[in-house]
Tab-separated table of C-alpha atoms and ligand atoms in Angstrom:
chain	number	residue	atom	x	y	z
A	1	MET	CA	-10.315	35.906	-4.029
A	2	ALA	CA	-11.288	34.197	-0.724
A	3	SER	CA	-9.360	31.658	0.654
A	4	PRO	CA	-10.530	28.526	-0.084
A	5	LYS	CA	-12.153	26.195	2.198
A	6	LEU	CA	-10.286	22.828	1.156
A	7	PHE	CA	-6.717	25.320	3.427
A	8	ALA	CA	-9.429	25.725	5.912
A	9	PRO	CA	-7.738	24.240	8.796
A	10	LEU	CA	-10.343	20.841	10.168
A	11	LYS	CA	-10.659	18.570	13.997
A	12	LEU	CA	-10.713	14.974	13.824
A	13	ALA	CA	-11.869	14.680	17.614
A	14	GLU	CA	-8.668	16.890	19.166
A	15	LEU	CA	-6.369	16.782	15.729
A	16	GLU	CA	-5.954	19.042	13.420
A	17	LEU	CA	-5.098	19.085	10.334
A	18	ALA	CA	-3.458	22.027	7.952
A	19	ASN	CA	-6.215	21.293	5.510
A	20	ARG	CA	-8.500	18.681	4.363
A	21	ILE	CA	-6.572	17.229	2.315
A	22	VAL	CA	-5.812	12.567	2.923
A	23	ILE	CA	-4.127	10.486	1.631
A	24	SER	CA	-5.977	7.389	1.099
A	25	PRO	CA	-4.970	4.434	2.814
A	26	MET	CA	-3.342	2.695	-0.434
A	27	CYS	CA	-1.732	-1.045	-0.192
A	28	GLN	CA	1.810	-1.506	-1.634
A	29	TYR	CA	1.755	-5.284	-1.466
A	30	SER	CA	5.771	-4.531	0.012
A	31	ALA	CA	6.152	-5.851	2.793
A	32	ASP	CA	8.329	-9.601	3.273
A	33	VAL	CA	6.410	-12.487	4.276
A	34	HIS	CA	5.470	-11.864	7.392
A	35	GLY	CA	3.561	-8.187	7.163
A	36	ASN	CA	7.083	-6.205	8.185
A	37	MET	CA	7.392	-2.996	6.883
A	38	THR	CA	10.345	-2.434	4.527
A	39	ASP	CA	12.208	0.444	3.123
A	40	TRP	CA	9.902	1.025	-0.179
A	41	HIS	CA	7.378	1.972	2.637
A	42	THR	CA	9.980	4.052	3.869
A	43	ILE	CA	10.462	5.612	0.075
A	44	HIS	CA	6.062	5.919	-1.088
A	45	LEU	CA	5.234	6.916	2.554
A	46	GLY	CA	8.276	9.822	3.066
A	47	ASN	CA	7.577	10.611	-0.070
A	48	LEU	CA	3.580	11.337	0.383
A	49	ALA	CA	4.402	13.079	3.965
A	50	LEU	CA	5.804	16.161	1.286
A	51	SER	CA	3.028	17.131	0.008
A	52	GLY	CA	2.320	18.879	1.921
A	53	ALA	CA	-1.521	17.457	2.316
A	54	GLY	CA	-3.449	17.559	6.023
A	55	LEU	CA	-3.314	13.752	6.123
A	56	LEU	CA	-1.629	10.821	5.251
A	57	ILE	CA	-3.630	7.451	6.442
A	58	VAL	CA	-1.075	4.810	5.986
A	59	GLU	CA	-2.246	0.970	3.646
A	60	ALA	CA	-4.620	-0.989	5.329
A	61	SER	CA	-2.850	-2.658	8.057
A	62	SER	CA	-3.849	-6.443	9.217
A	63	VAL	CA	-4.941	-6.865	12.937
A	64	ALA	CA	-3.966	-10.698	12.014
A	65	PRO	CA	-2.185	-13.187	9.429
A	66	GLU	CA	-4.629	-15.012	7.457
A	67	GLY	CA	-6.180	-10.924	7.603
A	68	ARG	CA	-4.047	-9.957	4.570
A	69	ILE	CA	-5.220	-9.213	1.298
A	70	THR	CA	-1.932	-10.886	-0.184
A	71	PRO	CA	1.688	-12.455	1.092
A	72	GLY	CA	3.224	-8.561	0.747
A	73	ASP	CA	0.476	-7.571	2.572
A	74	VAL	CA	1.407	-4.878	5.882
A	75	GLY	CA	0.729	-6.391	9.689
A	76	LEU	CA	0.018	-5.013	13.111
A	77	TYR	CA	0.018	-8.248	14.090
A	78	SER	CA	3.168	-8.929	15.552
A	79	ASP	CA	5.850	-7.697	17.724
A	80	ASP	CA	8.206	-7.209	14.162
A	81	ASN	CA	5.863	-6.009	12.365
A	82	GLU	CA	6.017	-2.575	14.899
A	83	LYS	CA	9.152	-2.795	14.343
A	84	ALA	CA	9.021	-1.940	11.412
A	85	MET	CA	6.851	0.100	11.084
A	86	ALA	CA	8.988	1.539	14.299
A	87	ARG	CA	11.634	1.418	11.787
A	88	MET	CA	9.733	4.164	9.285
A	89	LEU	CA	7.761	6.544	11.620
A	90	GLU	CA	11.415	7.522	12.804
A	91	SER	CA	11.993	8.512	9.649
A	92	VAL	CA	9.521	10.152	8.003
A	93	ARG	CA	8.236	11.803	11.113
A	94	GLY	CA	12.015	13.424	11.326
A	95	HIS	CA	11.510	15.391	8.048
A	96	SER	CA	7.585	15.859	8.364
A	97	PRO	CA	5.077	17.017	10.427
A	98	MET	CA	2.691	15.666	8.337
A	99	PRO	CA	-0.344	13.828	10.702
A	100	VAL	CA	0.503	9.874	10.116
A	101	GLY	CA	-2.729	7.470	11.126
A	102	ILE	CA	-3.311	3.915	10.142
A	103	GLN	CA	-5.925	1.665	8.235
A	104	LEU	CA	-6.788	-1.368	10.978
A	105	GLY	CA	-8.669	-4.272	8.576
A	106	HIS	CA	-8.867	-8.444	7.413
A	107	ALA	CA	-9.268	-9.183	4.549
A	108	GLY	CA	-11.354	-12.537	5.151
A	109	ARG	CA	-13.033	-13.500	2.547
A	110	LYS	CA	-10.787	-11.339	-0.288
A	111	ALA	CA	-7.605	-12.472	1.385
A	112	SER	CA	-4.742	-15.044	0.136
A	113	CYS	CA	-4.379	-13.609	-2.952
A	114	GLN	CA	-1.887	-12.749	-5.314
A	115	ALA	CA	-0.603	-8.775	-5.539
A	116	PRO	CA	-2.627	-7.203	-8.444
A	117	TRP	CA	-0.069	-7.159	-10.779
A	118	GLU	CA	0.675	-11.095	-10.935
A	119	GLY	CA	-2.927	-11.157	-11.212
A	120	GLY	CA	-4.530	-11.545	-8.454
A	121	THR	CA	-6.357	-14.273	-7.887
A	122	GLN	CA	-6.609	-16.088	-5.051
A	123	LEU	CA	-3.000	-18.742	-4.855
A	124	SER	CA	-4.086	-22.543	-2.834
A	125	LEU	CA	-2.814	-23.904	-0.280
A	126	GLU	CA	-0.061	-25.233	-2.257
A	127	GLN	CA	0.197	-22.105	-3.585
A	128	GLY	CA	1.352	-20.436	-0.689
A	129	GLY	CA	-2.058	-19.471	0.359
A	130	TRP	CA	-4.318	-19.160	3.658
A	131	GLN	CA	-7.351	-20.951	5.002
A	132	THR	CA	-9.696	-17.163	4.291
A	133	VAL	CA	-12.880	-16.746	6.889
A	134	ALA	CA	-16.008	-14.985	6.038
A	135	PRO	CA	-19.151	-14.311	8.568
A	136	SER	CA	-20.344	-17.298	6.739
A	137	GLU	CA	-18.993	-19.917	3.778
A	138	VAL	CA	-20.257	-17.784	1.235
A	139	ALA	CA	-16.939	-17.045	-1.577
A	140	TYR	CA	-16.524	-13.724	-3.848
A	141	GLN	CA	-16.326	-15.766	-6.564
A	142	ASP	CA	-17.827	-18.736	-6.915
A	143	ASP	CA	-14.201	-20.542	-8.052
A	144	GLN	CA	-13.070	-19.632	-4.681
A	145	ARG	CA	-11.902	-21.990	-2.136
A	146	PRO	CA	-15.619	-20.572	0.361
A	147	PRO	CA	-14.076	-19.074	3.212
A	148	LYS	CA	-14.557	-20.644	6.812
A	149	ALA	CA	-17.623	-19.500	8.957
A	150	MET	CA	-16.502	-17.708	12.151
A	151	SER	CA	-17.592	-19.011	15.628
A	152	LEU	CA	-18.427	-16.835	18.218
A	153	ASP	CA	-15.138	-17.676	19.596
A	154	ASP	CA	-13.483	-16.672	15.744
A	155	ILE	CA	-15.007	-13.737	16.970
A	156	GLU	CA	-14.544	-12.563	20.024
A	157	ALA	CA	-10.419	-13.081	18.528
A	158	LEU	CA	-10.959	-11.429	15.844
A	159	LYS	CA	-12.183	-8.094	17.981
A	160	ASP	CA	-8.911	-8.601	20.629
A	161	GLY	CA	-6.823	-8.697	16.943
A	162	PHE	CA	-8.296	-5.030	16.447
A	163	VAL	CA	-8.047	-4.260	20.484
A	164	THR	CA	-4.393	-5.623	19.640
A	165	SER	CA	-3.530	-3.763	17.192
A	166	ALA	CA	-4.908	-0.357	17.829
A	167	LYS	CA	-2.418	-0.524	21.136
A	168	ARG	CA	0.236	-1.150	18.675
A	169	ALA	CA	-0.463	1.358	16.683
A	170	ASP	CA	-0.449	3.762	19.960
A	171	ARG	CA	2.594	3.073	20.917
A	172	LEU	CA	4.040	3.653	17.659
A	173	GLY	CA	2.702	7.040	17.941
A	174	PHE	CA	0.305	7.489	15.198
A	175	ASP	CA	-2.193	10.294	15.697
A	176	LEU	CA	-5.374	8.166	15.036
A	177	ILE	CA	-7.543	5.093	13.801
A	178	GLU	CA	-9.294	4.479	10.451
A	179	LEU	CA	-11.279	0.936	10.508
A	180	HIS	CA	-11.886	-0.425	7.726
A	181	ALA	CA	-15.025	-1.362	7.169
A	182	ALA	CA	-15.061	-0.675	2.995
A	183	HIS	CA	-14.834	-3.201	-0.050
A	184	GLY	CA	-15.574	-6.219	0.604
A	185	TYR	CA	-13.645	-7.517	3.155
A	186	LEU	CA	-13.827	-8.255	6.588
A	187	LEU	CA	-15.856	-5.712	8.378
A	188	HIS	CA	-18.427	-5.090	5.283
A	189	GLU	CA	-18.196	-8.768	4.815
A	190	PHE	CA	-20.440	-8.309	8.248
A	191	LEU	CA	-22.822	-5.703	6.815
A	192	SER	CA	-23.756	-6.660	4.150
A	193	PRO	CA	-26.571	-9.612	3.657
A	194	LEU	CA	-25.326	-11.343	0.494
A	195	SER	CA	-21.994	-12.653	2.375
A	196	ASN	CA	-23.442	-13.094	5.227
A	197	GLN	CA	-26.335	-15.684	6.121
A	198	ARG	CA	-26.471	-16.190	9.539
A	199	ASP	CA	-28.764	-16.654	11.500
A	200	ASP	CA	-27.158	-15.641	15.220
A	201	GLN	CA	-26.528	-12.655	16.733
A	202	TYR	CA	-24.466	-11.674	13.970
A	203	GLY	CA	-25.808	-12.118	11.227
A	204	GLY	CA	-30.279	-11.685	9.931
A	205	SER	CA	-31.273	-8.011	11.585
A	206	LEU	CA	-29.791	-4.917	10.685
A	207	GLU	CA	-29.210	-4.703	14.250
A	208	ASN	CA	-26.574	-8.491	13.846
A	209	ARG	CA	-25.490	-7.246	11.136
A	210	MET	CA	-23.439	-3.763	12.868
A	211	ARG	CA	-23.183	-5.839	16.417
A	212	ILE	CA	-19.491	-6.648	14.570
A	213	VAL	CA	-18.031	-3.089	13.654
A	214	LEU	CA	-19.642	-1.436	16.719
A	215	GLU	CA	-17.932	-3.501	19.372
A	216	ILE	CA	-14.985	-3.635	17.483
A	217	PHE	CA	-15.807	0.384	17.288
A	218	ASP	CA	-16.281	0.310	20.584
A	219	ALA	CA	-12.939	-1.551	21.656
A	220	VAL	CA	-10.856	0.500	19.214
A	221	ARG	CA	-11.868	3.769	20.841
A	222	GLU	CA	-11.416	2.751	24.467
A	223	VAL	CA	-7.498	1.387	24.221
A	224	PHE	CA	-6.944	4.482	22.136
A	225	PRO	CA	-6.709	7.854	23.850
A	226	GLN	CA	-9.753	10.004	23.743
A	227	GLN	CA	-7.779	12.640	21.665
A	228	LYS	CA	-6.607	10.857	19.036
A	229	PRO	CA	-9.375	10.347	16.707
A	230	VAL	CA	-10.596	6.746	15.402
A	231	GLY	CA	-12.826	7.159	12.491
A	232	ILE	CA	-14.504	4.175	9.700
A	233	ARG	CA	-13.933	4.050	5.838
A	234	ILE	CA	-17.246	2.062	4.527
A	235	SER	CA	-18.834	1.281	1.858
A	236	GLY	CA	-21.870	3.404	0.727
A	237	SER	CA	-23.412	0.378	-0.825
A	238	ASP	CA	-23.114	-2.911	-2.386
A	239	TRP	CA	-25.031	-1.707	-6.103
A	240	VAL	CA	-26.332	-4.920	-6.187
A	241	GLU	CA	-29.950	-5.831	-5.949
A	242	GLY	CA	-30.271	-7.047	-1.849
A	243	GLY	CA	-27.452	-5.221	-0.302
A	244	TRP	CA	-25.059	-3.273	2.207
A	245	ASP	CA	-27.072	-0.035	0.161
A	246	LEU	CA	-26.691	3.482	1.665
A	247	ALA	CA	-30.813	3.355	3.998
A	248	GLN	CA	-28.412	0.649	5.761
A	249	SER	CA	-25.467	3.016	5.864
A	250	VAL	CA	-27.116	5.682	7.071
A	251	GLU	CA	-28.068	3.631	10.289
A	252	LEU	CA	-24.776	2.435	11.155
A	253	ALA	CA	-23.714	6.321	10.384
A	254	LYS	CA	-25.430	7.543	13.430
A	255	ALA	CA	-25.034	4.541	15.346
A	256	LEU	CA	-21.008	5.386	15.084
A	257	ASP	CA	-21.942	9.277	15.885
A	258	ALA	CA	-23.608	8.543	18.727
A	259	ARG	CA	-20.265	6.149	20.200
A	260	GLY	CA	-18.943	9.405	18.944
A	261	CYS	CA	-17.027	8.530	16.656
A	262	SER	CA	-14.109	10.465	14.906
A	263	PHE	CA	-15.329	10.609	11.078
A	264	ILE	CA	-16.677	8.542	8.848
A	265	ASP	CA	-14.680	7.719	4.860
A	266	CYS	CA	-17.117	6.893	2.690
A	267	SER	CA	-16.302	5.071	-0.156
A	268	GLY	CA	-18.138	1.937	-2.629
A	269	GLY	CA	-18.598	-0.931	-3.944
A	270	GLY	CA	-16.058	-4.405	-3.245
A	271	LEU	CA	-19.191	-6.983	-2.001
A	272	ASP	CA	-19.486	-9.002	-4.450
A	273	PRO	CA	-18.296	-9.318	-8.750
A	274	ARG	CA	-22.035	-8.379	-10.007
A	275	GLN	CA	-21.557	-4.779	-8.914
A	276	ALA	CA	-23.044	-2.125	-11.620
A	277	LEU	CA	-22.441	1.575	-11.359
A	278	ASP	CA	-21.122	4.064	-13.529
A	279	VAL	CA	-17.872	5.190	-12.817
A	280	GLY	CA	-16.929	9.147	-13.369
A	281	PRO	CA	-15.328	11.574	-11.093
A	282	SER	CA	-16.723	12.454	-8.108
A	283	TYR	CA	-19.020	8.906	-8.347
A	284	GLN	CA	-18.925	8.396	-4.347
A	285	VAL	CA	-19.575	11.896	-3.160
A	286	PRO	CA	-23.550	11.061	-2.402
A	287	PHE	CA	-22.899	9.058	-0.251
A	288	ALA	CA	-21.262	11.598	2.290
A	289	ARG	CA	-23.641	14.396	0.775
A	290	ARG	CA	-26.898	11.732	2.321
A	291	ILE	CA	-24.608	11.025	5.231
A	292	LYS	CA	-23.770	13.840	6.618
A	293	GLN	CA	-26.877	15.144	6.304
A	294	GLU	CA	-27.460	13.141	9.546
A	295	VAL	CA	-24.509	13.032	11.733
A	296	ALA	CA	-22.641	14.591	14.086
A	297	MET	CA	-19.195	13.800	12.399
A	298	PRO	CA	-16.447	14.915	9.977
A	299	VAL	CA	-17.995	12.390	6.645
A	300	ILE	CA	-14.390	12.315	4.098
A	301	ALA	CA	-15.766	11.994	0.528
A	302	VAL	CA	-13.759	9.094	-1.494
A	303	GLY	CA	-13.358	8.574	-5.874
A	304	LEU	CA	-12.279	10.127	-8.490
A	305	ILE	CA	-11.572	14.031	-7.063
A	306	THR	CA	-8.758	14.912	-8.589
A	307	GLU	CA	-9.173	18.400	-10.162
A	308	PRO	CA	-8.491	20.858	-7.040
A	309	GLU	CA	-11.390	22.939	-8.720
A	310	GLN	CA	-13.406	19.815	-7.808
A	311	ALA	CA	-12.448	18.906	-4.633
A	312	GLU	CA	-13.056	22.576	-3.290
A	313	GLY	CA	-16.341	22.586	-4.828
A	314	ILE	CA	-16.970	19.545	-2.238
A	315	VAL	CA	-15.582	21.124	0.557
A	316	PHE	CA	-17.622	24.770	0.124
A	317	SER	CA	-20.801	24.210	-0.934
A	318	GLY	CA	-20.926	21.182	2.653
A	319	GLU	CA	-20.856	17.497	0.770
A	320	ALA	CA	-18.264	16.631	2.095
A	321	ASP	CA	-15.646	18.163	4.993
A	322	ALA	CA	-12.568	16.551	3.410
A	323	VAL	CA	-12.147	14.874	0.803
A	324	ALA	CA	-9.554	11.497	0.698
A	325	LEU	CA	-6.982	11.028	-2.357
A	326	ALA	CA	-5.588	7.651	-2.900
A	327	ARG	CA	-4.335	7.579	-7.007
A	328	GLY	CA	-4.385	11.243	-7.861
A	329	MET	CA	-1.821	11.851	-5.055
A	330	LEU	CA	0.606	8.601	-6.800
A	331	PHE	CA	0.262	10.185	-10.314
A	332	ASP	CA	1.292	13.695	-8.317
A	333	PRO	CA	2.672	13.404	-4.821
A	334	ARG	CA	2.757	17.063	-5.292
A	335	TRP	CA	-0.916	17.824	-6.363
A	336	PRO	CA	-1.251	19.943	-2.594
A	337	TRP	CA	1.377	21.930	-3.759
A	338	HIS	CA	-0.243	22.147	-6.946
A	339	ALA	CA	-4.083	22.677	-5.149
A	340	ALA	CA	-2.898	25.335	-3.558
A	341	ALA	CA	-1.007	28.189	-5.841
A	342	LYS	CA	-3.863	27.541	-8.544
A	343	LEU	CA	-6.151	28.128	-5.473
A	344	GLY	CA	-4.567	31.057	-4.316
A	345	ALA	CA	-3.244	29.328	-0.789
A	346	SER	CA	-0.532	28.483	0.743
A	347	VAL	CA	0.743	24.926	1.833
A	348	HIS	CA	3.834	23.331	3.669
A	349	ALA	CA	6.346	22.055	1.669
A	350	PRO	CA	9.794	21.335	3.066
A	351	LYS	CA	12.555	23.798	4.277
A	352	GLN	CA	15.316	21.545	1.606
A	353	TYR	CA	12.783	22.114	-1.340
A	354	LEU	CA	11.593	26.433	-0.233
A	355	ARG	CA	13.738	26.635	-3.998
A	356	SER	CA	11.192	25.471	-6.634
A	357	GLN	CA	8.004	27.450	-6.367
A	358	PRO	CA	8.118	29.577	-9.620
A	359	HIS	CA	8.180	32.998	-9.064
A	360	THR	CA	5.011	33.853	-9.373
A	361	LEU	CA	3.808	31.493	-7.217
A	362	LYS	CA	5.213	34.465	-4.270
A	363	GLY	CA	3.963	33.370	-1.074
A	364	LEU	CA	2.725	29.000	-2.160
A	365	PHE	CA	5.279	27.834	0.798
A	366	ASP	CA	4.655	29.004	5.040
A	367	VAL	CA	7.957	29.043	6.154
B	1	FMN	C1	-2.885	0.996	-4.774
B	1	FMN	C2	-4.213	1.164	-4.479
B	1	FMN	C3	-4.263	0.333	-3.635
B	1	FMN	C4	-5.732	0.625	-1.940
B	1	FMN	N1	-5.636	0.030	-1.353
B	1	FMN	C5	-6.695	0.426	-0.509
B	1	FMN	C6	-6.005	0.528	1.054
B	1	FMN	O1	-5.518	-0.387	1.401
B	1	FMN	N2	-7.706	0.344	2.387
B	1	FMN	C7	-8.791	0.938	1.288
B	1	FMN	O2	-9.527	1.575	1.769
B	1	FMN	N3	-8.746	1.114	-0.095
B	1	FMN	C8	-7.590	1.333	-0.535
B	1	FMN	N4	-7.424	2.017	-1.395
B	1	FMN	C9	-8.155	2.876	-2.518
B	1	FMN	C10	-8.162	3.792	-2.727
B	1	FMN	O3	-8.330	4.615	-0.956
B	1	FMN	C11	-9.774	5.446	-3.121
B	1	FMN	O4	-10.519	4.303	-2.016
B	1	FMN	C12	-10.011	4.936	-4.671
B	1	FMN	O5	-8.590	5.117	-5.443
B	1	FMN	C13	-10.943	5.430	-4.715
B	1	FMN	O6	-10.085	7.279	-4.622
B	1	FMN	P1	-9.015	7.431	-6.045
B	1	FMN	O7	-9.993	7.827	-7.197
B	1	FMN	O8	-8.580	9.128	-5.818
B	1	FMN	O9	-8.268	6.707	-6.068
B	1	FMN	C14	-6.295	0.718	-2.803
B	1	FMN	C15	-6.162	1.892	-4.662
B	1	FMN	C16	-5.143	1.804	-5.243
B	1	FMN	C17	-4.925	3.136	-5.754
């Protein structure tokens, strides 16, 4: 059998991934109320770090307290946040060679909510919620408290927040940064004409709406060591008439590519509750396929990629350079082992587990 492309190495900037399976960032809503990681994160990320994937991306970590989706979101805006993350990383790194990246973001008008398992609705100020910020005073849903429109000073402070968090991420030894510009959170809110109704240099034309993302990319790129990747996650479309769409995503991808972006992770939706889409296997892969035709940087596809043959097909056909899995990794945290077994590849496993593979799968583990 030809060796599967899914298990061929991939370089992002100077970081070499052992294979093309990326563990997608997943909020756990399990930090303390100051945004500090807890033992849950060590257990959860430690478990995923034993999976043999090529890269683990830590959940959306907020660059400012008001940028947390819920009071249980992880932050990387304080010294205490940094210390708590250092503890998690020391444990995980002690037992896994997997590269670990972090997603940096700000939830904008979608902040100040309950955890999904508590209903996920917006928290009032009396319930411990806070005033949200966004490009314009347009709420995500009509029944919500509208966000405050950001001033130019607020925008400068946001950029500083990303830069300071990126420096913290470097000090912590993270191998990679992914900027979160997807799913209707703050950077996506600037991109989409549905949520951005500004009439200054950050609103109006596509060039103006992209400005903040490009400025933040440049500023983060400048402070994070050149050999380490800085990439981005975008939503390929709002799936709403008059919103952000694939044609605009292509322009953004080209602009980022020209600035030396290390990768683009192509997700979708999340900006507007009216979004109309058909969810099914590989439903967002067309975004990756289209953007890949236009850029030199590696492209990651995500969204209901659950089967080894499906993942192999996406990278083999060149629709994307890598695949990211979220729910599939929670459901089966050894997904990369099982994919390697199915496709006839080998994968890293911790020495403590080397006797686990069935007799028929001798050679599954790299030793
Ligand atoms: C529990 C959970 C938490 C998530 N948190 C994040 C996040 O922090 N950042 C992000 O960009 N996407 C987040 N997502 C979206 C996933 O990264 C992924 O894009 C989406 O679930 C589609 O992939 P899947 O079909 O493999 O689950 C989350 C998804 C889940 C299920």
